[in-house]
Coordinates of C-alpha atoms in Angstrom, one line a residue:
M1 CA 97.8 -90.2 68.4
S2 CA 99.9 -90.5 65.3
T3 CA 99.8 -88.2 62.3
Q4 CA 100.3 -89.5 58.8
H5 CA 102.7 -87.7 56.4
H6 CA 104.0 -88.2 52.9
F7 CA 107.6 -88.1 51.8
Q8 CA 108.3 -84.8 50.0
A9 CA 110.9 -85.6 47.4
E10 CA 109.4 -87.4 44.4
T11 CA 108.2 -90.0 46.9
R12 CA 108.3 -93.7 46.1
Q13 CA 110.5 -93.7 43.0
L14 CA 113.3 -91.8 44.6
L15 CA 113.0 -93.8 47.9
D16 CA 113.1 -97.0 45.9
L17 CA 116.4 -95.8 44.3
V18 CA 117.9 -95.0 47.6
I19 CA 117.0 -98.3 49.1
H20 CA 117.8 -100.6 46.2
S21 CA 120.4 -99.0 44.0
L22 CA 122.4 -96.4 45.9
Y23 CA 124.8 -98.6 47.9
S24 CA 126.7 -101.6 46.6
K25 CA 126.7 -103.4 49.9
K26 CA 123.8 -103.8 52.3
E27 CA 126.2 -103.9 55.3
I28 CA 126.9 -100.2 54.7
F29 CA 123.7 -99.3 56.5
L30 CA 125.4 -99.7 59.9
R31 CA 128.2 -97.4 58.9
E32 CA 125.7 -94.8 57.9
L33 CA 123.7 -95.0 61.1
I34 CA 126.8 -94.9 63.3
S35 CA 128.0 -91.9 61.4
N36 CA 124.7 -90.1 61.9
A37 CA 124.9 -90.9 65.6
S38 CA 128.5 -89.5 65.8
D39 CA 127.3 -86.4 64.1
A40 CA 124.5 -86.0 66.6
I41 CA 126.9 -86.1 69.5
D42 CA 129.3 -83.7 67.7
R43 CA 126.4 -81.3 67.2
A44 CA 125.4 -81.6 70.9
Q45 CA 128.9 -80.8 72.1
Y46 CA 129.1 -77.8 69.7
E47 CA 125.8 -76.3 70.6
G48 CA 126.5 -76.9 74.2
L49 CA 129.3 -74.4 74.1
T50 CA 126.8 -71.6 74.0
D51 CA 123.6 -73.2 75.3
K52 CA 124.3 -74.6 78.8
S53 CA 120.9 -76.4 79.0
I54 CA 122.0 -78.8 76.3
L55 CA 124.8 -80.2 78.5
A56 CA 123.0 -79.8 81.9
D57 CA 123.3 -83.5 82.6
T58 CA 127.0 -83.7 81.7
P59 CA 126.5 -86.9 79.6
A60 CA 129.1 -89.6 79.0
W61 CA 128.9 -89.6 75.2
R62 CA 128.3 -93.1 73.7
I63 CA 126.6 -95.1 71.0
D64 CA 124.7 -98.3 71.9
I65 CA 123.7 -101.1 69.6
S66 CA 121.3 -103.8 70.8
L67 CA 120.1 -107.0 69.1
D68 CA 116.9 -108.9 69.8
K69 CA 116.9 -112.2 67.8
D70 CA 113.3 -113.1 68.9
A71 CA 111.9 -109.7 67.9
K72 CA 114.3 -109.6 64.9
T73 CA 115.2 -106.0 65.7
L74 CA 118.5 -104.1 65.6
T75 CA 118.4 -100.9 67.8
L76 CA 121.0 -98.1 67.7
R77 CA 120.9 -95.3 70.2
D78 CA 123.0 -92.2 70.8
N79 CA 122.8 -89.5 73.5
G80 CA 123.5 -86.7 71.0
I81 CA 121.4 -83.6 70.1
G82 CA 118.1 -85.4 69.3
M83 CA 115.3 -83.9 67.2
T84 CA 111.9 -82.2 67.8
E85 CA 108.8 -83.3 65.8
A86 CA 109.3 -80.5 63.4
E87 CA 112.9 -81.4 62.8
M88 CA 111.9 -85.1 62.3
I89 CA 109.3 -84.1 59.6
E90 CA 111.8 -81.8 57.9
H91 CA 114.9 -84.0 58.0
L92 CA 113.6 -87.5 58.0
G93 CA 110.6 -86.8 55.8
T94 CA 112.5 -85.3 52.9
I95 CA 114.9 -87.4 51.1
A96 CA 118.3 -85.7 50.3
R97 CA 117.7 -83.0 52.9
S98 CA 120.1 -83.6 55.7
G99 CA 120.0 -81.9 59.1
T100 CA 123.8 -82.1 59.2
K101 CA 124.2 -80.5 55.9
H102 CA 121.7 -77.7 56.8
F103 CA 123.6 -77.2 60.1
I104 CA 126.9 -76.9 58.3
Q105 CA 125.4 -74.4 55.8
S106 CA 124.1 -72.3 58.7
L107 CA 127.6 -72.3 60.4
K108 CA 129.2 -71.2 57.1
Q109 CA 126.8 -68.3 56.9
K110 CA 127.8 -67.3 60.4
Q111 CA 131.5 -68.0 59.5
E112 CA 132.0 -70.0 62.7
P113 CA 135.8 -70.7 63.2
N114 CA 135.4 -73.7 65.5
A115 CA 132.7 -75.6 63.7
P116 CA 132.9 -79.4 64.3
E117 CA 133.7 -81.8 61.4
L118 CA 130.4 -83.6 60.8
I119 CA 130.4 -86.8 58.7
G120 CA 127.0 -86.7 57.0
Q121 CA 126.8 -84.4 54.0
F122 CA 123.6 -85.8 52.4
G123 CA 120.3 -86.7 53.8
V124 CA 120.1 -90.2 52.4
G125 CA 122.4 -92.2 54.8
F126 CA 119.5 -92.8 57.1
Y127 CA 117.4 -94.4 54.4
A128 CA 120.1 -97.1 54.0
A129 CA 118.3 -98.7 56.9
F130 CA 115.5 -99.8 54.6
M131 CA 118.0 -102.0 52.7
V132 CA 117.8 -104.4 55.6
A133 CA 114.6 -103.4 57.4
D134 CA 111.0 -103.5 56.3
E135 CA 110.1 -101.0 59.0
V136 CA 112.1 -98.3 60.9
T137 CA 111.1 -96.6 64.1
V138 CA 112.9 -93.5 65.4
V139 CA 112.3 -92.1 68.9
S140 CA 114.0 -88.8 69.6
K141 CA 114.1 -86.1 72.2
R142 CA 115.9 -82.8 71.6
R143 CA 118.5 -81.8 74.2
G144 CA 117.7 -78.5 75.9
H145 CA 114.0 -78.7 75.0
T146 CA 111.3 -79.4 77.6
G147 CA 108.9 -80.9 75.1
P148 CA 108.1 -84.6 74.9
A149 CA 109.9 -87.3 72.9
V150 CA 108.7 -87.9 69.4
K151 CA 108.2 -91.2 67.5
W152 CA 108.7 -91.4 63.8
Q153 CA 107.8 -94.6 61.9
S154 CA 107.8 -95.8 58.3
K155 CA 107.9 -98.9 56.2
G156 CA 109.7 -97.1 53.4
D157 CA 106.7 -97.2 51.1
G158 CA 106.3 -93.4 50.6
D159 CA 104.5 -92.6 53.9
F160 CA 105.6 -92.1 57.5
S161 CA 103.9 -91.2 60.8
T162 CA 104.9 -89.1 63.8
E163 CA 103.4 -88.9 67.3
T164 CA 104.4 -87.4 70.6
L165 CA 105.0 -89.8 73.5
A166 CA 103.6 -89.5 76.9
D167 CA 106.3 -91.6 78.5
A168 CA 109.6 -90.0 79.4
A169 CA 112.5 -90.7 77.1
P170 CA 116.2 -89.8 77.5
D171 CA 117.8 -87.1 75.4
G172 CA 119.1 -88.3 72.1
T173 CA 117.8 -90.6 69.3
T174 CA 117.0 -94.3 69.2
L175 CA 116.5 -96.1 65.9
T176 CA 114.9 -99.5 65.8
L177 CA 115.2 -101.6 62.6
H178 CA 112.7 -104.4 62.1
L179 CA 114.9 -106.6 59.9
R180 CA 113.8 -108.4 56.8
D181 CA 113.7 -112.2 56.9
E182 CA 116.9 -112.6 54.9
M183 CA 118.9 -110.2 57.0
D184 CA 119.4 -112.5 60.0
E185 CA 123.2 -112.1 59.8
F186 CA 122.8 -108.6 61.3
L187 CA 121.4 -110.2 64.4
D188 CA 124.6 -111.9 65.2
G189 CA 126.9 -110.2 67.6
W190 CA 130.1 -111.3 65.8
R191 CA 128.9 -109.8 62.6
I192 CA 128.1 -106.4 64.2
R193 CA 131.5 -106.5 65.9
Q194 CA 133.2 -107.2 62.5
L195 CA 131.4 -104.3 60.8
V196 CA 132.1 -101.8 63.5
K197 CA 135.8 -102.8 63.5
Q198 CA 135.9 -102.5 59.7
Y199 CA 133.9 -99.3 59.1
S200 CA 133.7 -97.4 62.4
D201 CA 136.8 -98.4 64.4
F202 CA 138.0 -94.8 64.7
I203 CA 134.7 -93.1 65.5
A204 CA 135.6 -90.8 68.4
Y205 CA 132.8 -92.1 70.7
P206 CA 132.6 -95.6 72.3
I207 CA 130.3 -98.0 70.5
H208 CA 128.8 -100.7 72.8
L209 CA 126.9 -103.8 72.0
D210 CA 124.1 -105.7 73.8
D211 CA 122.9 -108.7 71.8
K212 CA 120.4 -110.2 74.2
I213 CA 122.5 -113.3 74.9
K214 CA 121.4 -116.4 76.7
D215 CA 121.9 -116.7 80.5
D216 CA 124.5 -119.5 80.2
D217 CA 126.6 -117.2 78.1
K218 CA 126.0 -114.1 80.2
K219 CA 129.0 -114.3 82.4
D220 CA 131.6 -114.1 79.6
E221 CA 129.6 -111.5 77.7
D222 CA 129.1 -109.3 80.8
E223 CA 132.8 -109.1 81.3
A224 CA 133.2 -107.6 77.8
E225 CA 129.9 -105.7 77.6
D226 CA 131.4 -102.4 78.8
K227 CA 134.3 -102.7 76.5
P228 CA 133.7 -100.6 73.3
L229 CA 133.7 -102.3 70.0
N230 CA 135.8 -99.6 68.5
T231 CA 139.3 -98.6 69.5
M232 CA 138.7 -94.8 69.0
R233 CA 142.4 -94.5 68.3
A234 CA 143.2 -92.9 64.9
L235 CA 147.0 -93.3 65.0
W236 CA 147.4 -91.0 62.0
K237 CA 145.9 -88.1 64.0
R238 CA 148.4 -88.5 66.8
S239 CA 151.8 -87.0 67.0
K240 CA 154.6 -89.4 66.0
S241 CA 156.3 -88.7 69.4
D242 CA 153.1 -89.9 71.2
V243 CA 152.9 -93.3 69.4
K244 CA 155.1 -96.2 70.2
D245 CA 156.7 -98.3 67.5
D246 CA 154.8 -101.4 68.6
E247 CA 151.5 -99.5 68.1
Y248 CA 152.5 -98.7 64.6
T249 CA 153.5 -102.3 64.0
E250 CA 150.2 -103.6 65.4
F251 CA 148.2 -101.2 63.2
Y252 CA 150.3 -102.1 60.1
K253 CA 149.7 -105.8 60.7
H254 CA 146.0 -105.1 61.2
I255 CA 145.5 -103.4 57.8
S256 CA 148.1 -105.4 55.8
H257 CA 147.7 -108.9 57.2
D258 CA 151.5 -109.1 57.2
S259 CA 153.2 -111.1 59.9
D260 CA 156.4 -108.9 59.8
A261 CA 156.9 -105.4 61.1
P262 CA 157.1 -102.7 58.5
L263 CA 160.4 -101.7 57.0
K264 CA 159.5 -98.0 57.2
T265 CA 156.7 -96.0 58.8
I266 CA 155.8 -92.7 57.3
P267 CA 153.3 -90.4 59.1
I268 CA 152.0 -87.4 57.1
A269 CA 150.2 -84.3 58.2
A270 CA 149.5 -82.0 55.3
E271 CA 148.1 -78.5 55.7
G272 CA 147.3 -75.8 53.2
V273 CA 145.2 -75.9 50.1
V274 CA 144.2 -79.5 51.0
E275 CA 144.4 -80.8 54.5
F276 CA 144.8 -84.5 55.2
R277 CA 146.6 -87.0 57.3
A278 CA 148.1 -90.2 56.3
L279 CA 150.0 -93.1 57.8
L280 CA 151.9 -95.1 55.3
F281 CA 154.0 -98.2 55.6
V282 CA 156.7 -99.8 53.4
P283 CA 156.7 -103.6 53.9
Q284 CA 159.9 -105.5 54.5
N285 CA 159.3 -108.0 51.7
A286 CA 157.5 -107.9 48.4
P287 CA 154.2 -109.9 48.5
Y288 CA 154.2 -113.0 46.3
D289 CA 151.5 -111.5 44.0
L290 CA 153.1 -108.0 43.6
F291 CA 153.1 -108.4 39.8
N292 CA 149.7 -110.2 39.6
P293 CA 147.5 -107.9 37.5
T294 CA 144.4 -108.9 39.4
R295 CA 145.9 -108.0 42.8
K296 CA 144.1 -105.2 44.6
N297 CA 146.4 -102.3 45.5
G298 CA 145.8 -99.1 47.2
L299 CA 145.3 -97.4 50.5
H300 CA 142.5 -97.4 53.1
L301 CA 140.5 -94.2 52.9
Y302 CA 138.8 -92.5 55.8
V303 CA 136.7 -89.3 55.9
R304 CA 136.3 -87.8 59.3
N305 CA 137.2 -91.1 61.0
V306 CA 134.7 -93.1 59.0
F307 CA 136.1 -95.9 56.8
I308 CA 135.1 -95.4 53.2
G309 CA 136.9 -98.4 51.7
A310 CA 140.1 -100.2 51.0
D311 CA 142.2 -100.4 47.9
F312 CA 141.6 -96.8 46.7
E313 CA 144.1 -97.0 43.8
A314 CA 143.5 -93.3 42.8
L315 CA 145.5 -92.2 45.8
L316 CA 148.8 -93.7 44.6
P317 CA 150.3 -94.5 41.2
E318 CA 150.7 -98.1 40.2
Y319 CA 154.5 -98.2 40.7
L320 CA 154.0 -97.5 44.4
R321 CA 151.4 -100.2 44.8
F322 CA 153.5 -101.9 47.5
V323 CA 152.8 -99.1 50.0
R324 CA 150.2 -99.9 52.6
G325 CA 148.4 -97.5 54.9
V326 CA 145.5 -95.1 55.5
V327 CA 144.6 -91.6 54.3
E328 CA 142.1 -89.5 56.1
S329 CA 140.7 -86.1 54.9
S330 CA 138.0 -83.7 55.8
D331 CA 138.2 -82.0 52.4
L332 CA 137.0 -84.9 50.3
P333 CA 133.5 -84.3 48.9
L334 CA 132.0 -87.8 48.4
N335 CA 128.9 -88.9 46.6
V336 CA 125.9 -90.0 48.6
S337 CA 127.2 -93.6 48.9
R338 CA 130.6 -92.4 50.1
E339 CA 132.0 -95.1 47.8
I340 CA 132.9 -93.1 44.7
L341 CA 135.1 -90.0 44.9
Q342 CA 133.4 -87.0 43.4
D343 CA 136.1 -84.3 43.3
D344 CA 139.1 -85.5 41.2
A345 CA 141.0 -82.2 41.9
V346 CA 141.2 -82.9 45.6
I347 CA 142.3 -86.5 45.0
R348 CA 145.0 -85.3 42.6
K349 CA 146.4 -82.9 45.2
I350 CA 146.4 -85.6 47.9
R351 CA 148.0 -88.1 45.5
N352 CA 150.7 -85.6 44.5
N353 CA 151.5 -84.9 48.2
L354 CA 151.7 -88.7 48.9
V355 CA 154.0 -89.4 46.0
N356 CA 156.3 -86.5 46.8
K357 CA 156.5 -87.6 50.5
L358 CA 157.2 -91.2 49.5
L359 CA 159.9 -90.4 47.0
G360 CA 161.5 -87.9 49.4
T361 CA 161.5 -90.6 52.1
F362 CA 163.2 -93.1 49.8
A363 CA 165.8 -90.5 48.8
D364 CA 166.5 -89.7 52.5
M365 CA 166.8 -93.5 53.2
K366 CA 169.2 -93.9 50.3
K367 CA 171.4 -91.1 51.7
D368 CA 171.2 -91.7 55.4
D369 CA 170.9 -95.4 55.6
P370 CA 172.3 -97.1 52.5
A371 CA 172.0 -100.6 54.0
L372 CA 168.3 -100.2 54.7
Y373 CA 167.7 -98.7 51.3
K374 CA 169.4 -101.6 49.6
K375 CA 167.1 -103.9 51.5
F376 CA 164.1 -101.9 50.3
Y377 CA 165.5 -101.7 46.8
A378 CA 166.0 -105.5 46.6
A379 CA 162.3 -105.9 47.4
F380 CA 160.7 -103.1 45.5
G381 CA 163.3 -101.6 43.1
R382 CA 161.9 -103.6 40.1
V383 CA 158.4 -102.1 40.6
L384 CA 159.8 -98.7 41.4
K385 CA 161.4 -98.6 37.9
E386 CA 157.9 -98.8 36.3
G387 CA 157.5 -95.1 37.3
L388 CA 160.1 -94.1 34.7
H389 CA 157.6 -95.2 32.0
T390 CA 154.4 -93.9 33.7
D391 CA 155.2 -90.9 35.9
W392 CA 156.9 -88.4 33.7
G393 CA 156.4 -85.6 36.3
N394 CA 158.6 -87.4 38.8
K395 CA 161.0 -89.1 36.3
D396 CA 164.1 -87.3 37.6
K397 CA 163.3 -88.1 41.2
I398 CA 162.8 -91.8 40.3
K399 CA 166.1 -91.8 38.4
D400 CA 167.9 -90.7 41.5
L401 CA 166.5 -93.7 43.4
L402 CA 167.6 -96.4 40.9
L403 CA 170.5 -98.7 41.5
F404 CA 172.4 -100.7 38.9
N405 CA 175.4 -103.1 39.0
S406 CA 178.7 -101.6 38.2
A407 CA 180.8 -103.4 35.5
R408 CA 184.1 -101.9 36.6
L409 CA 184.0 -102.1 40.4
E410 CA 185.0 -105.4 42.1
G411 CA 182.1 -107.6 42.8
N412 CA 179.8 -105.6 40.6
P413 CA 178.1 -103.7 43.5
L414 CA 174.9 -101.6 43.1
I415 CA 175.6 -98.0 42.4
S416 CA 173.3 -95.0 41.6
L417 CA 173.4 -92.8 38.5
R418 CA 174.8 -90.1 40.8
D419 CA 177.6 -92.4 41.9
Y420 CA 178.4 -93.2 38.3
K421 CA 178.4 -89.5 37.3
D422 CA 180.6 -88.4 40.1
A423 CA 183.2 -91.1 39.2
M424 CA 183.4 -90.1 35.5
S425 CA 186.6 -88.5 34.2
S426 CA 186.5 -85.0 32.9
T427 CA 186.8 -86.3 29.4
Q428 CA 183.9 -88.7 29.6
K429 CA 180.6 -87.1 28.4
D430 CA 178.2 -90.0 28.4
I431 CA 176.9 -92.7 30.8
Y432 CA 177.3 -96.2 29.3
Y433 CA 174.9 -99.1 30.1
L434 CA 174.3 -102.6 28.9
A435 CA 170.9 -104.4 29.3
S436 CA 171.3 -108.2 29.6
E437 CA 169.5 -111.3 30.8
S438 CA 171.7 -111.8 33.9
L439 CA 174.6 -110.4 35.8
D440 CA 176.8 -113.3 34.7
T441 CA 176.0 -112.8 31.1
A442 CA 176.4 -109.0 31.3
R443 CA 179.8 -109.1 33.0
Q444 CA 181.2 -111.4 30.3
S445 CA 179.7 -109.4 27.4
P446 CA 182.1 -108.4 24.6
H447 CA 180.3 -105.0 24.4
L448 CA 182.1 -104.0 27.6
E449 CA 185.7 -104.5 26.3
A450 CA 186.5 -101.1 24.9
V451 CA 184.7 -99.2 27.7
L452 CA 186.6 -101.1 30.5
Q453 CA 189.9 -100.9 28.7
A454 CA 189.4 -97.1 28.5
G455 CA 189.0 -96.9 32.3
C456 CA 185.2 -96.1 32.1
D457 CA 182.4 -97.9 33.9
A458 CA 179.2 -99.3 32.6
L459 CA 175.9 -99.9 34.3
L460 CA 174.6 -103.4 34.0
L461 CA 170.8 -103.5 33.6
V462 CA 169.9 -107.1 34.5
D463 CA 166.3 -107.0 35.7
P464 CA 163.7 -108.2 33.3
I465 CA 162.0 -104.8 33.4
D466 CA 165.2 -103.0 32.5
A467 CA 164.7 -103.7 28.8
Y468 CA 161.3 -102.1 29.1
I469 CA 162.5 -98.9 30.9
A470 CA 165.9 -98.5 29.4
P471 CA 164.7 -96.1 26.6
D472 CA 163.1 -93.9 29.3
L473 CA 166.5 -93.3 31.0
G474 CA 167.3 -90.6 28.5
E475 CA 169.9 -88.5 30.3
Y476 CA 171.0 -87.8 33.8
D477 CA 172.5 -84.5 35.0
G478 CA 173.4 -83.5 31.4
A479 CA 174.9 -86.8 30.5
K480 CA 173.2 -89.0 27.9
L481 CA 172.7 -92.7 28.8
I482 CA 174.2 -94.7 25.9
P483 CA 173.5 -98.4 25.4
L484 CA 176.7 -100.3 24.5
D485 CA 175.0 -102.6 22.1
R486 CA 173.7 -99.9 19.8
S487 CA 175.2 -99.5 16.4
D488 CA 176.1 -95.8 16.7
F489 CA 178.2 -96.3 19.9
E490 CA 181.3 -94.0 20.1
L491 CA 183.9 -93.8 22.9
G492 CA 186.2 -91.1 24.1
T493 CA 186.7 -87.4 23.4
E494 CA 186.1 -85.8 20.0
D495 CA 189.7 -86.3 19.0
E496 CA 189.7 -89.9 20.2
R497 CA 186.4 -90.6 18.3
K498 CA 187.9 -89.0 15.1
A499 CA 191.0 -91.2 15.4
G500 CA 188.8 -94.2 16.1
K501 CA 186.8 -93.6 13.0
E502 CA 189.9 -93.3 10.9
K503 CA 191.2 -96.6 12.2
Q504 CA 187.9 -98.2 11.6
E505 CA 187.8 -97.0 8.0
A506 CA 191.3 -98.3 7.4
A507 CA 190.4 -101.7 8.8
T508 CA 187.2 -101.8 6.8
K509 CA 189.2 -101.1 3.6
D510 CA 191.7 -103.8 4.6
L511 CA 188.9 -106.4 5.2
K512 CA 186.7 -105.3 2.2
N513 CA 186.9 -108.6 0.4
L514 CA 186.1 -110.6 3.6
L515 CA 183.1 -108.4 4.4
T516 CA 181.9 -108.7 0.9
A517 CA 182.2 -112.5 1.0
L518 CA 180.5 -112.9 4.4
Q519 CA 177.4 -110.8 3.8
P520 CA 175.6 -113.2 1.4
L521 CA 176.5 -116.2 3.7
L522 CA 174.6 -114.6 6.6
D523 CA 172.1 -112.5 4.7
E524 CA 169.0 -114.3 6.2
E525 CA 170.0 -113.3 9.8
I526 CA 172.3 -110.3 9.4
R527 CA 171.6 -106.8 8.0
E528 CA 175.2 -105.8 7.8
I529 CA 178.7 -107.0 8.7
R530 CA 181.2 -104.4 9.6
V531 CA 184.4 -103.6 11.6
S532 CA 183.7 -103.0 15.3
P533 CA 184.8 -99.9 17.2
R534 CA 184.2 -101.6 20.6
L535 CA 185.9 -105.0 20.5
T536 CA 189.4 -105.5 21.9
E537 CA 189.4 -109.3 22.8
S538 CA 186.4 -111.0 21.3
A539 CA 186.1 -111.9 17.7
C540 CA 182.6 -110.6 17.1
C541 CA 179.4 -109.2 18.7
L542 CA 175.9 -108.3 17.6
V543 CA 174.6 -104.7 17.8
T544 CA 171.2 -103.1 17.2
E545 CA 170.1 -100.1 15.2
E546 CA 168.7 -97.2 17.3
A547 CA 165.1 -97.7 16.0
D548 CA 165.1 -101.5 16.6
M549 CA 163.9 -103.4 19.7
N550 CA 166.9 -104.6 21.8
P551 CA 167.3 -108.4 22.0
M552 CA 166.4 -108.6 25.7
M553 CA 163.1 -106.8 25.0
T554 CA 162.5 -109.1 22.0
R555 CA 162.9 -112.2 24.1
M556 CA 160.7 -110.8 26.9
M557 CA 157.9 -110.1 24.4
Q558 CA 158.3 -113.5 22.9
A559 CA 158.1 -115.1 26.3
M560 CA 154.8 -113.3 26.9
G561 CA 153.4 -114.8 23.7
Q562 CA 153.7 -111.7 21.6
D563 CA 154.3 -111.9 17.9
V564 CA 157.5 -109.9 17.4
P565 CA 158.6 -109.3 13.8
K566 CA 162.0 -110.7 12.9
Q567 CA 164.7 -108.1 13.1
K568 CA 168.0 -108.4 11.2
R569 CA 170.9 -107.1 13.3
I570 CA 174.5 -106.0 12.6
L571 CA 177.4 -108.3 13.1
E572 CA 180.6 -106.5 14.1
I573 CA 184.0 -108.2 13.8
N574 CA 187.3 -107.4 15.5
P575 CA 189.9 -106.8 12.8
A576 CA 192.8 -107.6 15.1
H577 CA 191.5 -111.0 16.2
P578 CA 193.4 -114.1 15.0
V579 CA 190.2 -115.7 13.7
I580 CA 189.3 -112.7 11.6
Q581 CA 192.8 -112.5 10.2
K582 CA 192.6 -116.3 9.4
M583 CA 189.3 -115.8 7.6
K584 CA 190.8 -112.8 5.7
S585 CA 193.3 -115.1 4.1
M586 CA 190.6 -117.6 2.9
P587 CA 189.4 -117.4 -0.7
A588 CA 185.8 -116.3 -1.1
A589 CA 185.1 -119.6 -2.8
D590 CA 186.4 -121.6 0.2
A591 CA 183.5 -123.8 1.5
Q592 CA 184.8 -123.5 5.0
L593 CA 184.2 -119.7 5.0
K594 CA 180.5 -120.3 5.3
D595 CA 181.1 -122.6 8.3
Y596 CA 183.3 -120.0 10.0
A597 CA 180.6 -117.3 9.3
E598 CA 178.0 -119.4 11.0
L599 CA 180.3 -120.1 13.9
L600 CA 180.9 -116.4 14.3
L601 CA 177.2 -115.6 14.4
G602 CA 176.6 -118.4 16.9
Q603 CA 179.4 -117.0 19.2
A604 CA 177.9 -113.6 19.1
Q605 CA 174.4 -114.9 19.9
L606 CA 175.8 -117.0 22.8
A607 CA 177.7 -114.0 24.2
E608 CA 174.5 -112.0 24.7
G609 CA 172.7 -114.9 26.4
D610 CA 170.8 -116.1 23.3
A611 CA 170.9 -119.5 21.6
P612 CA 172.4 -119.9 18.1
T613 CA 169.8 -119.8 15.4
N614 CA 170.5 -123.5 14.6
P615 CA 171.9 -125.0 17.8
K616 CA 172.4 -128.5 16.2
R617 CA 174.3 -127.1 13.2
F618 CA 176.4 -124.9 15.5
T619 CA 177.5 -127.9 17.7
Q620 CA 178.3 -130.0 14.6
L621 CA 180.5 -127.2 13.2
L622 CA 182.2 -126.7 16.5
A623 CA 182.9 -130.5 16.9
A624 CA 184.3 -130.6 13.4
L625 CA 186.6 -127.7 14.0
M626 CA 187.8 -129.3 17.2
A627 CA 188.5 -132.6 15.4
K628 CA 190.8 -130.8 13.0

């Protein structure tokens, strides 16, 4: 005879919230029920350590799912600890009161050192069943108890019933979900296999499926019936020495959908204030949508072998979005749906650990296997540079990982800031660099002339993002990074700089009339015309004031459709160049002086990869000059 009961926690309103609003996906119900079943087996094993009657039958632990399309039922059974009638009323009859949570609290009070890790922390996971079922029946028998099995039944309407069963029932718990009409997808075996693989693949106990198949299909299904749906193999929990490379590769392909093996595999086992395990992978190639702002990035998150979700961006900063893998922790307090992380402090600690491990791995790769590192850098160096602008705490570590083309070395190979610093002469105090549109444009830039003539090197920043991160370079190992196209550029020792200024002042005095005549001719485009301290071969170049946006950044912003205010720049001329000497001798009233001035400006614009302000006018002037 059944006994009627009422739910004890604000009844219908709270139950309606749990059923209709708590979880974003209805499929989550299966994950929750499997997690509860796993907990029940964990608890049976733990209590069996001190109560031999619980494990008297030495069970083979397992979780079984069966589907009946005719009856429209999904049944999930475990042979775990089970429940008495009193426990059913207490734990299933009160929303947000979990037997698992109560069990953990009692263990903490006893300070048990070997307590098992149980998944369920809140008493609402069970009620996810009502998202897909209009009635739920639970039959349970407590291990180690001689009493009968108990049946619990409810339609999720605020009431439930319990009754003892005269018929014998095995130890453990059986849940039967009478599915709603629109939930037929959960009666298909392929869908259940998919969900188990997605959410519960690493549950430690085998999960089996019986979907009441037709006789003509029985043979093939029987052959696979005893094969668990889940692998039960959490690679990140196994020692690296116990895992073969092809196992890592297979797992990487499974989570990343990449057809290639990973470039680098990084297992992590962190202990201390926060304990977690992770298995991270660096792909061989950048995905085509790496810079797509709508692309989902992040790691797969597991808590106690249960899949919580993919693309958890909080676990890694944006500039490491190319890393794939999983993170599993027992320390993560989650909210009731297990879909939103509750404790930001724990996540921050895990994130810091992951970032430090990754940056350390890249540094080791750069030191121990330069060829492999250059392959990695070719694929992901551009996105790694974003960290200079966003991760100030690791800015120095990121700087050590960056590579730039050398202007002085043959073939313009990639070198690091450390390589550059170690090759500097004792008299060189600064690191010089030039941001440009391309390597070809950079290597031919007039801004390099004085630096190379002095025997110094310059780093060529030729990635589109370099214009964006160049100001963040700041300094490296006590040396300032100085852009060669900035107006305040100085070269050499203090004595050399002093001598250079005196020479520049003398040249300026000598060219005073020419400079005075040229300024009004180019006033619309040029802020100032002056003698250059950096040119040895070219006639002229353009430079930028410190506070102004460099031209490469300006062009990049314009290409993105941004409205960039017009900036007047500085035109520097080489006083020793024949063209400048020719112009010096021309009277200020000479009409050709304006033509020469425009040609100079066009040359300077072309030299840095830009087009002349008026390309048609420039070509006409050039053709006229050639005709003479």
